[in-house]
Every structure is written in structure tokens, then in C-alpha cells.
Amino acid sequence: MDYETQLATAIRDWETYRHTSHPDRHPKEHVMSGVKVPLSSAPPRFAANERSFTVPSGTAAEVPEQIHSRHPALRRQLLDSSGKVLPFITIFVDEANIRDLSSPDVVAAPSATVLIMSAVAGG
């Protein structure tokens, strides 16, 4: 799949999840107090091919740990050895890039969507 197709797919998936993650549209997920985690085109192969799943809500620092508890193979794909997000990975909590948050203690609300996107290279 070429870069433009992967980008278009990731944007389409994000728009779909963003517009369907409201608690009024999915009351059961809201009751579970979880955050929805859609994955862009590259990471699902490290997550048992799940393109979307729910993990317990928590801080911006805790949610990646919840994701790694569910899918340990994602850790090496998302974080360096010190636990920092790799430079070519972007994680959004709703529409905020976690690198831009004022603190890792910012809470990802139960109705939040956490989107993990990896850079796509090609030639």
C-alpha cells in the first residue's frame, strides 16, 4: 500500500472513530470507563490484527501501559528502551498529541479515543 493510500485510510479511520466514540452513541463502552484505541494501518500486525480495542481509562502515561498489557508486542514498536514514545510514532488522546500535553498526568477521559499512528516511509 502506498503512502497516500495509507494516509487516506488512517484519516478515514480516525474520522470514523472520532465521530462514533461519543458516550451517547456507545453507552456500554462509556459504562466500562474505557478509552477506545484504534490503530493505524501499520501497528495492528503487532496487536493480534485488532484494529480497535478498549482499555481502562487513566492518565496519558497510564493508557500506553494498558495498551502494552493487552498487546505486549506493541511496546517495542511504540516506545524506546527508556519508555519514551519513538520519534516516528504519534499518539493522540482525542485530538491532542501526547507530546504537546502539559503533563503525562493529564487524564484520558472514559469516553476518549487514543489513536496510535506510525509514520509511513516509501519511495
mmCIF file of C-alpha atoms in Angstrom, residues 21-82:
data_model
loop_
_atom_site.group_PDB
_atom_site.id
_atom_site.type_symbol
_atom_site.label_atom_id
_atom_site.label_comp_id
_atom_site.label_asym_id
_atom_site.label_seq_id
_atom_site.Cartn_x
_atom_site.Cartn_y
_atom_site.Cartn_z
ATOM 1 C CA SER A 21 -16.753 7.470 20.267
ATOM 2 C CA HIS A 22 -19.265 9.797 21.935
ATOM 3 C CA PRO A 23 -20.748 8.079 25.054
ATOM 4 C CA ASP A 24 -24.322 8.673 23.847
ATOM 5 C CA ARG A 25 -23.566 6.582 20.759
ATOM 6 C CA HIS A 26 -21.823 3.768 22.664
ATOM 7 C CA PRO A 27 -23.269 3.710 26.200
ATOM 8 C CA LYS A 28 -21.756 0.295 27.054
ATOM 9 C CA GLU A 29 -18.214 1.497 26.351
ATOM 10 C CA HIS A 30 -18.854 4.595 28.441
ATOM 11 C CA VAL A 31 -20.032 2.472 31.369
ATOM 12 C CA MET A 32 -16.867 0.344 31.073
ATOM 13 C CA SER A 33 -14.836 3.519 31.723
ATOM 14 C CA GLY A 34 -12.506 2.628 28.908
ATOM 15 C CA VAL A 35 -10.822 4.551 26.156
ATOM 16 C CA LYS A 36 -11.121 3.409 22.566
ATOM 17 C CA VAL A 37 -7.830 2.613 20.829
ATOM 18 C CA PRO A 38 -7.969 2.485 17.019
ATOM 19 C CA LEU A 39 -4.663 1.603 15.339
ATOM 20 C CA SER A 40 -3.451 2.997 12.027
ATOM 21 C CA SER A 41 -2.509 0.651 9.212
ATOM 22 C CA ALA A 42 0.944 -0.483 10.464
ATOM 23 C CA PRO A 43 0.569 -1.379 14.203
ATOM 24 C CA PRO A 44 -2.316 -3.922 14.034
ATOM 25 C CA ARG A 45 0.046 -6.716 12.993
ATOM 26 C CA PHE A 46 1.620 -6.357 16.458
ATOM 27 C CA ALA A 47 -1.795 -6.400 18.155
ATOM 28 C CA ALA A 48 -3.188 -9.763 17.016
ATOM 29 C CA ASN A 49 -4.594 -7.865 13.995
ATOM 30 C CA GLU A 50 -7.030 -5.934 16.189
ATOM 31 C CA ARG A 51 -7.717 -2.590 14.507
ATOM 32 C CA SER A 52 -9.585 -1.225 17.519
ATOM 33 C CA PHE A 53 -9.991 -2.207 21.163
ATOM 34 C CA THR A 54 -10.845 -0.690 24.545
ATOM 35 C CA VAL A 55 -8.565 -0.339 27.560
ATOM 36 C CA PRO A 56 -9.253 1.182 31.003
ATOM 37 C CA SER A 57 -9.022 4.961 31.128
ATOM 38 C CA GLY A 58 -6.234 6.673 33.032
ATOM 39 C CA THR A 59 -3.555 9.300 32.578
ATOM 40 C CA ALA A 60 -1.750 9.882 29.296
ATOM 41 C CA ALA A 61 1.144 7.916 30.814
ATOM 42 C CA GLU A 62 -1.035 5.022 32.058
ATOM 43 C CA VAL A 63 -3.037 4.389 28.880
ATOM 44 C CA PRO A 64 0.019 3.239 26.851
ATOM 45 C CA GLU A 65 0.817 0.839 29.708
ATOM 46 C CA GLN A 66 -2.742 -0.537 29.485
ATOM 47 C CA ILE A 67 -2.281 -0.963 25.733
ATOM 48 C CA HIS A 68 1.017 -2.812 26.266
ATOM 49 C CA SER A 69 -0.587 -5.055 28.885
ATOM 50 C CA ARG A 70 -3.139 -6.100 26.293
ATOM 51 C CA HIS A 71 -0.635 -6.365 23.418
ATOM 52 C CA PRO A 72 2.972 -6.719 24.692
ATOM 53 C CA ALA A 73 4.403 -6.863 21.143
ATOM 54 C CA LEU A 74 3.375 -3.227 20.624
ATOM 55 C CA ARG A 75 5.846 -1.983 23.266
ATOM 56 C CA ARG A 76 8.924 -2.324 21.026
ATOM 57 C CA GLN A 77 7.002 -0.763 18.135
ATOM 58 C CA LEU A 78 5.917 2.311 20.118
ATOM 59 C CA LEU A 79 8.467 3.001 22.876
ATOM 60 C CA ASP A 80 12.237 3.195 23.172
ATOM 61 C CA SER A 81 14.174 1.400 25.933
ATOM 62 C CA SER A 82 13.597 4.298 28.341
#
